[in-house]
Amino acid sequence: MLVQLSERVHAFLGGVNCAIVQLEDSRALLVDSGQDKEHGRKIRKALNELELEPSVILSTHSHADHYGGNAYLLRQFPQAQVWAPEVEAEIIRAPALEPIYLFHGAKPLPELTSKWLQAEASPVHRVVGAGEYELGGVGFDLLDVRGHAHRQLAVLVDDVLLATDSLFGAATLDKYPFPFSQDVGGQLDSIETLLGLVEKGHVRTALPGHGEPTEAVGELAELNRRALHDAASVVEAACQGVGTEDVLAAATREMGAIMTDLARYHLNLTTITAYLGWLRHEARVTCSLEEGRLLWRRT
Ligand SMILES: [Zn+2]
């Protein structure tokens, strides 16, 4: 579903949100492309409706649900260029890396290679970082909002924040008490960055990667920050001289995050590991190798 967020920014809402920024000469900047060919097809229809053709597809990070439509859209619009941040670009070019890292670097279980976790490969024509850009007569900022993904970017165009997965909608946070994280400290810093922009009046409305667009951007950022701190406290409390998997079991039980499939289990395991790494950095937990097990203890 297309929703207009400003004169030239359109949100394409779905299970994962994408955005279309109108440029000069019927061109567009497409921000993320959805999870697969089917999603790409719907975006193409939306672009047709707006009478726009993408000149750039910005893949904000390398999770399959955000760039899985790239390959299809590039077949439809061969002149389009894909932009992506460093590190993320490598995974977008070689999507097998996502299930591989979720399985500790080993050959992944087949359940981890579904389209939800392994998209069709896409070229990346330009590796981009945070900074000011101009494209087709429109200026915009790419923001370093790393954390959910190692080099996640968000877009600020006019006063619209295309947050992608640097912010989750309230309903998504309710449903997933441990939203995927690769770097918890990075996420907290990123939320500070976004709150700073809100305080300076640079952001009127925001589109999270999953959930509804909102004008209560400061509140949404605060909600995300609280969710991170709450989850960190639950993980910390579970560190009673037990192994990583015990921490995972205790923390997900405490938060009512039921794991019924191998994909969700491994996503949560990576997320819990990100929390443990951050808590150790903050000196709130320690880890030690004992009899072949890595045990975590709160300090
Ligand atoms: Zn993501």
PDB file of C-alpha atoms and ligand atoms in Angstrom:
ATOM      1  CA  MET A   1       0.000   0.000   0.000  1.00  0.00           C
ATOM      2  CA  LEU A   2       1.328   3.433  -0.998  1.00  0.00           C
ATOM      3  CA  VAL A   3       1.160   6.234   1.563  1.00  0.00           C
ATOM      4  CA  GLN A   4       2.470   9.710   0.836  1.00  0.00           C
ATOM      5  CA  LEU A   5       4.745  11.001   3.623  1.00  0.00           C
ATOM      6  CA  SER A   6       5.749  14.290   1.998  1.00  0.00           C
ATOM      7  CA  GLU A   7       5.600  15.984  -1.386  1.00  0.00           C
ATOM      8  CA  ARG A   8       8.174  13.599  -2.821  1.00  0.00           C
ATOM      9  CA  VAL A   9       8.420  10.718  -0.353  1.00  0.00           C
ATOM     10  CA  HIS A  10       6.068   7.747  -0.614  1.00  0.00           C
ATOM     11  CA  ALA A  11       6.041   4.812   1.790  1.00  0.00           C
ATOM     12  CA  PHE A  12       5.300   1.408   0.351  1.00  0.00           C
ATOM     13  CA  LEU A  13       3.901  -0.382   3.389  1.00  0.00           C
ATOM     14  CA  GLY A  14       4.027  -4.145   3.756  1.00  0.00           C
ATOM     15  CA  GLY A  15       5.441  -6.864   6.011  1.00  0.00           C
ATOM     16  CA  VAL A  16       8.611  -4.888   5.458  1.00  0.00           C
ATOM     17  CA  ASN A  17       8.399  -1.206   4.537  1.00  0.00           C
ATOM     18  CA  CYS A  18      10.116   0.323   1.526  1.00  0.00           C
ATOM     19  CA  ALA A  19      10.091   3.929   0.320  1.00  0.00           C
ATOM     20  CA  ILE A  20      10.069   5.716  -3.008  1.00  0.00           C
ATOM     21  CA  VAL A  21      11.644   9.182  -3.208  1.00  0.00           C
ATOM     22  CA  GLN A  22      10.639  11.131  -6.300  1.00  0.00           C
ATOM     23  CA  LEU A  23      13.562  12.752  -8.165  1.00  0.00           C
ATOM     24  CA  GLU A  24      13.720  14.954 -11.253  1.00  0.00           C
ATOM     25  CA  ASP A  25      12.819  13.581 -14.706  1.00  0.00           C
ATOM     26  CA  SER A  26      10.461  10.830 -13.493  1.00  0.00           C
ATOM     27  CA  ARG A  27      13.339   9.133 -11.678  1.00  0.00           C
ATOM     28  CA  ALA A  28      13.195   7.714  -8.172  1.00  0.00           C
ATOM     29  CA  LEU A  29      15.374   6.630  -5.301  1.00  0.00           C
ATOM     30  CA  LEU A  30      13.999   3.341  -3.983  1.00  0.00           C
ATOM     31  CA  VAL A  31      14.899   2.650  -0.360  1.00  0.00           C
ATOM     32  CA  ASP A  32      14.920  -1.142   0.179  1.00  0.00           C
ATOM     33  CA  SER A  33      13.192  -3.616  -2.105  1.00  0.00           C
ATOM     34  CA  GLY A  34      11.338  -6.077   0.132  1.00  0.00           C
ATOM     35  CA  GLN A  35      11.889  -9.757   0.674  1.00  0.00           C
ATOM     36  CA  ASP A  36      11.574 -11.373  -2.736  1.00  0.00           C
ATOM     37  CA  LYS A  37      10.523 -11.236  -6.372  1.00  0.00           C
ATOM     38  CA  GLU A  38       6.841 -11.017  -5.393  1.00  0.00           C
ATOM     39  CA  HIS A  39       7.542  -7.982  -3.231  1.00  0.00           C
ATOM     40  CA  GLY A  40       9.627  -6.517  -6.063  1.00  0.00           C
ATOM     41  CA  ARG A  41       6.685  -6.966  -8.432  1.00  0.00           C
ATOM     42  CA  LYS A  42       4.400  -5.003  -6.092  1.00  0.00           C
ATOM     43  CA  ILE A  43       6.991  -2.224  -5.881  1.00  0.00           C
ATOM     44  CA  ARG A  44       7.211  -2.129  -9.673  1.00  0.00           C
ATOM     45  CA  LYS A  45       3.430  -1.672  -9.797  1.00  0.00           C
ATOM     46  CA  ALA A  46       3.664   1.157  -7.269  1.00  0.00           C
ATOM     47  CA  LEU A  47       6.435   2.792  -9.330  1.00  0.00           C
ATOM     48  CA  ASN A  48       4.248   2.478 -12.451  1.00  0.00           C
ATOM     49  CA  GLU A  49       1.366   4.103 -10.611  1.00  0.00           C
ATOM     50  CA  LEU A  50       3.614   7.036  -9.704  1.00  0.00           C
ATOM     51  CA  GLU A  51       5.057   7.048 -13.260  1.00  0.00           C
ATOM     52  CA  LEU A  52       8.582   6.738 -11.892  1.00  0.00           C
ATOM     53  CA  GLU A  53      11.610   4.615 -12.716  1.00  0.00           C
ATOM     54  CA  PRO A  54      14.269   3.964 -10.105  1.00  0.00           C
ATOM     55  CA  SER A  55      17.737   5.264 -10.884  1.00  0.00           C
ATOM     56  CA  VAL A  56      19.081   4.046  -7.530  1.00  0.00           C
ATOM     57  CA  ILE A  57      18.008   1.232  -5.215  1.00  0.00           C
ATOM     58  CA  LEU A  58      19.496   1.901  -1.789  1.00  0.00           C
ATOM     59  CA  SER A  59      19.773  -1.308   0.232  1.00  0.00           C
ATOM     60  CA  THR A  60      20.022  -0.008   3.776  1.00  0.00           C
ATOM     61  CA  HIS A  61      21.350  -3.301   5.169  1.00  0.00           C
ATOM     62  CA  SER A  62      21.911  -6.904   4.189  1.00  0.00           C
ATOM     63  CA  HIS A  63      18.976  -8.723   5.795  1.00  0.00           C
ATOM     64  CA  ALA A  64      17.164 -10.768   3.156  1.00  0.00           C
ATOM     65  CA  ASP A  65      13.767  -9.136   3.758  1.00  0.00           C
ATOM     66  CA  HIS A  66      15.164  -5.712   2.800  1.00  0.00           C
ATOM     67  CA  TYR A  67      17.040  -6.452  -0.422  1.00  0.00           C
ATOM     68  CA  GLY A  68      15.369  -9.625  -1.741  1.00  0.00           C
ATOM     69  CA  GLY A  69      13.497  -7.659  -4.418  1.00  0.00           C
ATOM     70  CA  ASN A  70      16.716  -6.180  -5.897  1.00  0.00           C
ATOM     71  CA  ALA A  71      17.420  -8.907  -8.466  1.00  0.00           C
ATOM     72  CA  TYR A  72      13.881  -8.799  -9.891  1.00  0.00           C
ATOM     73  CA  LEU A  73      13.798  -4.985  -9.997  1.00  0.00           C
ATOM     74  CA  LEU A  74      17.188  -4.834 -11.728  1.00  0.00           C
ATOM     75  CA  ARG A  75      15.817  -7.121 -14.443  1.00  0.00           C
ATOM     76  CA  GLN A  76      12.888  -4.705 -14.891  1.00  0.00           C
ATOM     77  CA  PHE A  77      14.997  -1.536 -14.620  1.00  0.00           C
ATOM     78  CA  PRO A  78      18.474  -2.512 -15.883  1.00  0.00           C
ATOM     79  CA  GLN A  79      19.715   1.083 -15.752  1.00  0.00           C
ATOM     80  CA  ALA A  80      19.212   1.227 -11.958  1.00  0.00           C
ATOM     81  CA  GLN A  81      22.250   1.200  -9.680  1.00  0.00           C
ATOM     82  CA  VAL A  82      22.325  -0.487  -6.291  1.00  0.00           C
ATOM     83  CA  TRP A  83      23.884   1.394  -3.392  1.00  0.00           C
ATOM     84  CA  ALA A  84      24.684  -0.270  -0.074  1.00  0.00           C
ATOM     85  CA  PRO A  85      26.921   0.323   2.952  1.00  0.00           C
ATOM     86  CA  GLU A  86      30.258  -1.473   3.402  1.00  0.00           C
ATOM     87  CA  VAL A  87      30.101  -4.961   4.968  1.00  0.00           C
ATOM     88  CA  GLU A  88      26.387  -5.163   4.100  1.00  0.00           C
ATOM     89  CA  ALA A  89      27.375  -4.885   0.422  1.00  0.00           C
ATOM     90  CA  GLU A  90      29.439  -8.070   0.660  1.00  0.00           C
ATOM     91  CA  ILE A  91      26.484 -10.054   1.998  1.00  0.00           C
ATOM     92  CA  ILE A  92      24.099  -8.601  -0.610  1.00  0.00           C
ATOM     93  CA  ARG A  93      26.520  -9.827  -3.286  1.00  0.00           C
ATOM     94  CA  ALA A  94      26.917 -13.238  -1.583  1.00  0.00           C
ATOM     95  CA  PRO A  95      23.644 -13.913   0.296  1.00  0.00           C
ATOM     96  CA  ALA A  96      24.745 -17.366   1.523  1.00  0.00           C
ATOM     97  CA  LEU A  97      26.782 -15.438   4.120  1.00  0.00           C
ATOM     98  CA  GLU A  98      23.634 -14.660   6.149  1.00  0.00           C
ATOM     99  CA  PRO A  99      22.693 -18.296   6.976  1.00  0.00           C
ATOM    100  CA  ILE A 100      26.413 -19.042   7.362  1.00  0.00           C
ATOM    101  CA  TYR A 101      26.944 -16.412  10.065  1.00  0.00           C
ATOM    102  CA  LEU A 102      23.693 -17.428  11.776  1.00  0.00           C
ATOM    103  CA  PHE A 103      25.153 -20.946  12.046  1.00  0.00           C
ATOM    104  CA  HIS A 104      28.474 -19.850  13.592  1.00  0.00           C
ATOM    105  CA  GLY A 105      30.259 -19.790  10.252  1.00  0.00           C
ATOM    106  CA  ALA A 106      29.592 -23.461   9.499  1.00  0.00           C
ATOM    107  CA  LYS A 107      27.636 -24.860   6.552  1.00  0.00           C
ATOM    108  CA  PRO A 108      24.109 -23.893   7.622  1.00  0.00           C
ATOM    109  CA  LEU A 109      21.218 -26.230   8.311  1.00  0.00           C
ATOM    110  CA  PRO A 110      18.847 -26.221   5.313  1.00  0.00           C
ATOM    111  CA  GLU A 111      16.139 -24.615   7.479  1.00  0.00           C
ATOM    112  CA  LEU A 112      18.340 -21.486   7.583  1.00  0.00           C
ATOM    113  CA  THR A 113      18.518 -21.088   3.819  1.00  0.00           C
ATOM    114  CA  SER A 114      14.859 -20.187   3.155  1.00  0.00           C
ATOM    115  CA  LYS A 115      14.098 -16.923   1.352  1.00  0.00           C
ATOM    116  CA  TRP A 116      13.535 -15.242   4.729  1.00  0.00           C
ATOM    117  CA  LEU A 117      17.228 -15.587   5.511  1.00  0.00           C
ATOM    118  CA  GLN A 118      18.849 -15.963   2.095  1.00  0.00           C
ATOM    119  CA  ALA A 119      17.766 -13.661  -0.706  1.00  0.00           C
ATOM    120  CA  GLU A 120      18.623 -13.783  -4.392  1.00  0.00           C
ATOM    121  CA  ALA A 121      22.065 -12.223  -4.953  1.00  0.00           C
ATOM    122  CA  SER A 122      22.251  -8.635  -6.159  1.00  0.00           C
ATOM    123  CA  PRO A 123      25.130  -6.571  -7.469  1.00  0.00           C
ATOM    124  CA  VAL A 124      26.155  -3.490  -5.513  1.00  0.00           C
ATOM    125  CA  HIS A 125      27.353  -0.748  -7.852  1.00  0.00           C
ATOM    126  CA  ARG A 126      28.368   1.779  -5.224  1.00  0.00           C
ATOM    127  CA  VAL A 127      29.367   1.357  -1.585  1.00  0.00           C
ATOM    128  CA  VAL A 128      28.095   4.344   0.404  1.00  0.00           C
ATOM    129  CA  GLY A 129      28.579   5.622   3.933  1.00  0.00           C
ATOM    130  CA  ALA A 130      27.000   8.269   6.124  1.00  0.00           C
ATOM    131  CA  GLY A 131      26.963  11.778   4.662  1.00  0.00           C
ATOM    132  CA  GLU A 132      25.181  14.234   2.411  1.00  0.00           C
ATOM    133  CA  TYR A 133      24.166  13.151  -1.070  1.00  0.00           C
ATOM    134  CA  GLU A 134      22.419  14.641  -4.068  1.00  0.00           C
ATOM    135  CA  LEU A 135      20.571  12.664  -6.659  1.00  0.00           C
ATOM    136  CA  GLY A 136      18.285  13.927  -9.415  1.00  0.00           C
ATOM    137  CA  GLY A 137      18.059  17.385  -7.874  1.00  0.00           C
ATOM    138  CA  VAL A 138      17.178  16.112  -4.404  1.00  0.00           C
ATOM    139  CA  GLY A 139      19.497  16.349  -1.410  1.00  0.00           C
ATOM    140  CA  PHE A 140      19.349  13.796   1.388  1.00  0.00           C
ATOM    141  CA  ASP A 141      21.427  12.497   4.283  1.00  0.00           C
ATOM    142  CA  LEU A 142      22.488   8.939   4.876  1.00  0.00           C
ATOM    143  CA  LEU A 143      22.736   8.315   8.616  1.00  0.00           C
ATOM    144  CA  ASP A 144      24.979   5.801  10.339  1.00  0.00           C
ATOM    145  CA  VAL A 145      22.493   3.862  12.470  1.00  0.00           C
ATOM    146  CA  ARG A 146      24.479   0.676  12.912  1.00  0.00           C
ATOM    147  CA  GLY A 147      23.396  -1.920  15.455  1.00  0.00           C
ATOM    148  CA  HIS A 148      20.441  -3.884  14.116  1.00  0.00           C
ATOM    149  CA  ALA A 149      22.856  -4.658  11.273  1.00  0.00           C
ATOM    150  CA  HIS A 150      26.586  -3.980  11.452  1.00  0.00           C
ATOM    151  CA  ARG A 151      26.562  -1.042   9.010  1.00  0.00           C
ATOM    152  CA  GLN A 152      22.850  -0.183   8.850  1.00  0.00           C
ATOM    153  CA  LEU A 153      21.992   3.132   7.182  1.00  0.00           C
ATOM    154  CA  ALA A 154      18.869   5.299   7.473  1.00  0.00           C
ATOM    155  CA  VAL A 155      17.795   8.126   5.166  1.00  0.00           C
ATOM    156  CA  LEU A 156      16.718  11.654   6.067  1.00  0.00           C
ATOM    157  CA  VAL A 157      15.078  13.353   3.116  1.00  0.00           C
ATOM    158  CA  ASP A 158      13.325  16.683   3.683  1.00  0.00           C
ATOM    159  CA  ASP A 159      11.974  16.090   7.189  1.00  0.00           C
ATOM    160  CA  VAL A 160      11.129  12.429   6.648  1.00  0.00           C
ATOM    161  CA  LEU A 161      13.226   9.796   8.402  1.00  0.00           C
ATOM    162  CA  LEU A 162      13.319   6.499   6.559  1.00  0.00           C
ATOM    163  CA  ALA A 163      14.527   4.675   9.645  1.00  0.00           C
ATOM    164  CA  THR A 164      14.338   1.154   8.196  1.00  0.00           C
ATOM    165  CA  ASP A 165      15.347  -1.242  10.995  1.00  0.00           C
ATOM    166  CA  SER A 166      17.038   1.334  13.218  1.00  0.00           C
ATOM    167  CA  LEU A 167      13.550   1.739  14.715  1.00  0.00           C
ATOM    168  CA  PHE A 168      10.756  -0.801  15.076  1.00  0.00           C
ATOM    169  CA  GLY A 169       7.066   0.050  15.279  1.00  0.00           C
ATOM    170  CA  ALA A 170       5.344  -0.436  18.650  1.00  0.00           C
ATOM    171  CA  ALA A 171       3.408  -3.529  17.510  1.00  0.00           C
ATOM    172  CA  THR A 172       6.607  -5.171  16.250  1.00  0.00           C
ATOM    173  CA  LEU A 173       8.287  -4.578  19.624  1.00  0.00           C
ATOM    174  CA  ASP A 174       5.263  -6.136  21.335  1.00  0.00           C
ATOM    175  CA  LYS A 175       5.408  -9.193  19.117  1.00  0.00           C
ATOM    176  CA  TYR A 176       9.194  -9.652  19.218  1.00  0.00           C
ATOM    177  CA  PRO A 177      10.642  -8.740  22.626  1.00  0.00           C
ATOM    178  CA  PHE A 178      14.099  -9.560  21.222  1.00  0.00           C
ATOM    179  CA  PRO A 179      14.113  -7.845  17.812  1.00  0.00           C
ATOM    180  CA  PHE A 180      17.164  -8.941  15.862  1.00  0.00           C
ATOM    181  CA  SER A 181      20.360  -7.223  16.952  1.00  0.00           C
ATOM    182  CA  GLN A 182      23.989  -7.561  15.935  1.00  0.00           C
ATOM    183  CA  ASP A 183      25.446  -4.709  18.028  1.00  0.00           C
ATOM    184  CA  VAL A 184      23.413  -3.481  21.018  1.00  0.00           C
ATOM    185  CA  GLY A 185      25.788  -0.599  21.890  1.00  0.00           C
ATOM    186  CA  GLY A 186      25.590   0.561  18.278  1.00  0.00           C
ATOM    187  CA  GLN A 187      21.796   0.504  18.423  1.00  0.00           C
ATOM    188  CA  LEU A 188      21.741   2.629  21.583  1.00  0.00           C
ATOM    189  CA  ASP A 189      24.149   5.156  20.007  1.00  0.00           C
ATOM    190  CA  SER A 190      22.012   5.233  16.869  1.00  0.00           C
ATOM    191  CA  ILE A 191      18.878   6.004  18.868  1.00  0.00           C
ATOM    192  CA  GLU A 192      20.780   8.911  20.513  1.00  0.00           C
ATOM    193  CA  THR A 193      21.660  10.183  17.030  1.00  0.00           C
ATOM    194  CA  LEU A 194      18.013   9.999  15.940  1.00  0.00           C
ATOM    195  CA  LEU A 195      16.755  11.678  19.122  1.00  0.00           C
ATOM    196  CA  GLY A 196      19.275  14.481  18.525  1.00  0.00           C
ATOM    197  CA  LEU A 197      17.816  15.072  15.068  1.00  0.00           C
ATOM    198  CA  VAL A 198      14.279  15.058  16.482  1.00  0.00           C
ATOM    199  CA  GLU A 199      15.253  17.581  19.180  1.00  0.00           C
ATOM    200  CA  LYS A 200      16.743  19.890  16.555  1.00  0.00           C
ATOM    201  CA  GLY A 201      13.435  19.749  14.662  1.00  0.00           C
ATOM    202  CA  HIS A 202      14.893  17.972  11.631  1.00  0.00           C
ATOM    203  CA  VAL A 203      12.398  15.099  11.689  1.00  0.00           C
ATOM    204  CA  ARG A 204       8.640  15.492  11.271  1.00  0.00           C
ATOM    205  CA  THR A 205       7.706  11.928  10.473  1.00  0.00           C
ATOM    206  CA  ALA A 206       9.417   8.530  10.483  1.00  0.00           C
ATOM    207  CA  LEU A 207       8.909   5.256   8.703  1.00  0.00           C
ATOM    208  CA  PRO A 208      10.200   2.238  10.658  1.00  0.00           C
ATOM    209  CA  GLY A 209      11.309  -0.882   8.778  1.00  0.00           C
ATOM    210  CA  HIS A 210       8.357  -2.800  10.181  1.00  0.00           C
ATOM    211  CA  GLY A 211       5.191  -1.056  11.426  1.00  0.00           C
ATOM    212  CA  GLU A 212       3.291   2.142  10.775  1.00  0.00           C
ATOM    213  CA  PRO A 213       4.719   5.562   9.887  1.00  0.00           C
ATOM    214  CA  THR A 214       4.452   7.992  12.802  1.00  0.00           C
ATOM    215  CA  GLU A 215       4.829  11.664  13.630  1.00  0.00           C
ATOM    216  CA  ALA A 216       5.556  10.776  17.275  1.00  0.00           C
ATOM    217  CA  VAL A 217       9.168  10.074  16.317  1.00  0.00           C
ATOM    218  CA  GLY A 218      10.735  10.959  19.679  1.00  0.00           C
ATOM    219  CA  GLU A 219       8.282   8.657  21.461  1.00  0.00           C
ATOM    220  CA  LEU A 220       9.009   5.805  19.076  1.00  0.00           C
ATOM    221  CA  ALA A 221      12.759   6.236  19.562  1.00  0.00           C
ATOM    222  CA  GLU A 222      12.274   6.264  23.353  1.00  0.00           C
ATOM    223  CA  LEU A 223      10.145   3.129  23.112  1.00  0.00           C
ATOM    224  CA  ASN A 224      12.897   1.392  21.154  1.00  0.00           C
ATOM    225  CA  ARG A 225      15.510   2.509  23.674  1.00  0.00           C
ATOM    226  CA  ARG A 226      13.410   1.222  26.578  1.00  0.00           C
ATOM    227  CA  ALA A 227      12.918  -2.113  24.795  1.00  0.00           C
ATOM    228  CA  LEU A 228      16.696  -2.483  24.390  1.00  0.00           C
ATOM    229  CA  HIS A 229      17.369  -1.690  28.048  1.00  0.00           C
ATOM    230  CA  ASP A 230      14.562  -4.004  29.241  1.00  0.00           C
ATOM    231  CA  ALA A 231      15.872  -6.871  27.121  1.00  0.00           C
ATOM    232  CA  ALA A 232      19.429  -6.211  28.358  1.00  0.00           C
ATOM    233  CA  SER A 233      18.254  -6.403  31.994  1.00  0.00           C
ATOM    234  CA  VAL A 234      16.504  -9.721  31.343  1.00  0.00           C
ATOM    235  CA  VAL A 235      19.633 -11.168  29.692  1.00  0.00           C
ATOM    236  CA  GLU A 236      21.802  -9.855  32.540  1.00  0.00           C
ATOM    237  CA  ALA A 237      19.535 -11.463  35.160  1.00  0.00           C
ATOM    238  CA  ALA A 238      19.795 -14.798  33.346  1.00  0.00           C
ATOM    239  CA  CYS A 239      23.620 -14.792  33.685  1.00  0.00           C
ATOM    240  CA  GLN A 240      23.825 -17.060  36.729  1.00  0.00           C
ATOM    241  CA  GLY A 241      26.938 -19.003  35.839  1.00  0.00           C
ATOM    242  CA  VAL A 242      25.261 -20.680  32.879  1.00  0.00           C
ATOM    243  CA  GLY A 243      26.032 -21.188  29.186  1.00  0.00           C
ATOM    244  CA  THR A 244      24.850 -19.036  26.278  1.00  0.00           C
ATOM    245  CA  GLU A 245      22.046 -21.445  25.380  1.00  0.00           C
ATOM    246  CA  ASP A 246      20.799 -21.415  28.981  1.00  0.00           C
ATOM    247  CA  VAL A 247      20.776 -17.622  28.907  1.00  0.00           C
ATOM    248  CA  LEU A 248      18.813 -17.786  25.640  1.00  0.00           C
ATOM    249  CA  ALA A 249      16.268 -20.226  27.097  1.00  0.00           C
ATOM    250  CA  ALA A 250      15.800 -18.265  30.340  1.00  0.00           C
ATOM    251  CA  ALA A 251      15.620 -14.826  28.681  1.00  0.00           C
ATOM    252  CA  THR A 252      13.157 -15.858  25.969  1.00  0.00           C
ATOM    253  CA  ARG A 253      10.994 -17.671  28.547  1.00  0.00           C
ATOM    254  CA  GLU A 254      10.969 -14.571  30.749  1.00  0.00           C
ATOM    255  CA  MET A 255       9.952 -12.354  27.798  1.00  0.00           C
ATOM    256  CA  GLY A 256       7.404 -14.829  26.414  1.00  0.00           C
ATOM    257  CA  ALA A 257       9.323 -15.078  23.122  1.00  0.00           C
ATOM    258  CA  ILE A 258       8.316 -18.543  22.004  1.00  0.00           C
ATOM    259  CA  MET A 259      10.707 -20.209  19.553  1.00  0.00           C
ATOM    260  CA  THR A 260       9.032 -22.791  17.374  1.00  0.00           C
ATOM    261  CA  ASP A 261      11.430 -23.080  14.450  1.00  0.00           C
ATOM    262  CA  LEU A 262      15.147 -23.285  13.787  1.00  0.00           C
ATOM    263  CA  ALA A 263      15.245 -19.909  12.022  1.00  0.00           C
ATOM    264  CA  ARG A 264      13.763 -18.039  14.992  1.00  0.00           C
ATOM    265  CA  TYR A 265      16.032 -19.966  17.387  1.00  0.00           C
ATOM    266  CA  HIS A 266      19.176 -18.930  15.510  1.00  0.00           C
ATOM    267  CA  LEU A 267      18.046 -15.318  15.077  1.00  0.00           C
ATOM    268  CA  ASN A 268      17.415 -15.127  18.829  1.00  0.00           C
ATOM    269  CA  LEU A 269      20.737 -16.826  19.579  1.00  0.00           C
ATOM    270  CA  THR A 270      22.618 -14.160  17.598  1.00  0.00           C
ATOM    271  CA  THR A 271      20.597 -11.428  19.313  1.00  0.00           C
ATOM    272  CA  ILE A 272      21.252 -12.824  22.812  1.00  0.00           C
ATOM    273  CA  THR A 273      24.943 -13.083  21.922  1.00  0.00           C
ATOM    274  CA  ALA A 274      24.899  -9.401  20.890  1.00  0.00           C
ATOM    275  CA  TYR A 275      23.424  -8.523  24.298  1.00  0.00           C
ATOM    276  CA  LEU A 276      26.013 -10.647  26.108  1.00  0.00           C
ATOM    277  CA  GLY A 277      28.861  -8.974  24.220  1.00  0.00           C
ATOM    278  CA  TRP A 278      27.538  -5.525  25.077  1.00  0.00           C
ATOM    279  CA  LEU A 279      26.866  -6.402  28.747  1.00  0.00           C
ATOM    280  CA  ARG A 280      30.450  -7.680  29.053  1.00  0.00           C
ATOM    281  CA  HIS A 281      31.756  -4.484  27.445  1.00  0.00           C
ATOM    282  CA  GLU A 282      29.740  -2.545  30.037  1.00  0.00           C
ATOM    283  CA  ALA A 283      31.251  -4.757  32.803  1.00  0.00           C
ATOM    284  CA  ARG A 284      27.784  -5.952  33.816  1.00  0.00           C
ATOM    285  CA  VAL A 285      28.618  -9.611  33.104  1.00  0.00           C
ATOM    286  CA  THR A 286      31.754 -11.702  32.831  1.00  0.00           C
ATOM    287  CA  CYS A 287      32.420 -14.864  30.905  1.00  0.00           C
ATOM    288  CA  SER A 288      34.768 -17.748  31.596  1.00  0.00           C
ATOM    289  CA  LEU A 289      35.547 -21.057  29.965  1.00  0.00           C
ATOM    290  CA  GLU A 290      34.898 -23.898  32.370  1.00  0.00           C
ATOM    291  CA  GLU A 291      35.018 -27.564  31.440  1.00  0.00           C
ATOM    292  CA  GLY A 292      34.368 -26.876  27.807  1.00  0.00           C
ATOM    293  CA  ARG A 293      31.508 -24.428  28.376  1.00  0.00           C
ATOM    294  CA  LEU A 294      31.417 -20.641  28.102  1.00  0.00           C
ATOM    295  CA  LEU A 295      29.678 -19.526  31.287  1.00  0.00           C
ATOM    296  CA  TRP A 296      28.148 -16.079  31.909  1.00  0.00           C
ATOM    297  CA  ARG A 297      27.859 -14.423  35.311  1.00  0.00           C
ATOM    298  CA  ARG A 298      26.476 -11.046  36.289  1.00  0.00           C
ATOM    299  CA  THR A 299      28.970  -8.909  38.160  1.00  0.00           C
TER     300      THR A 299
HETATM  301 ZN    ZN B   1      16.838  -6.105   9.283  1.00  0.00          ZN
END
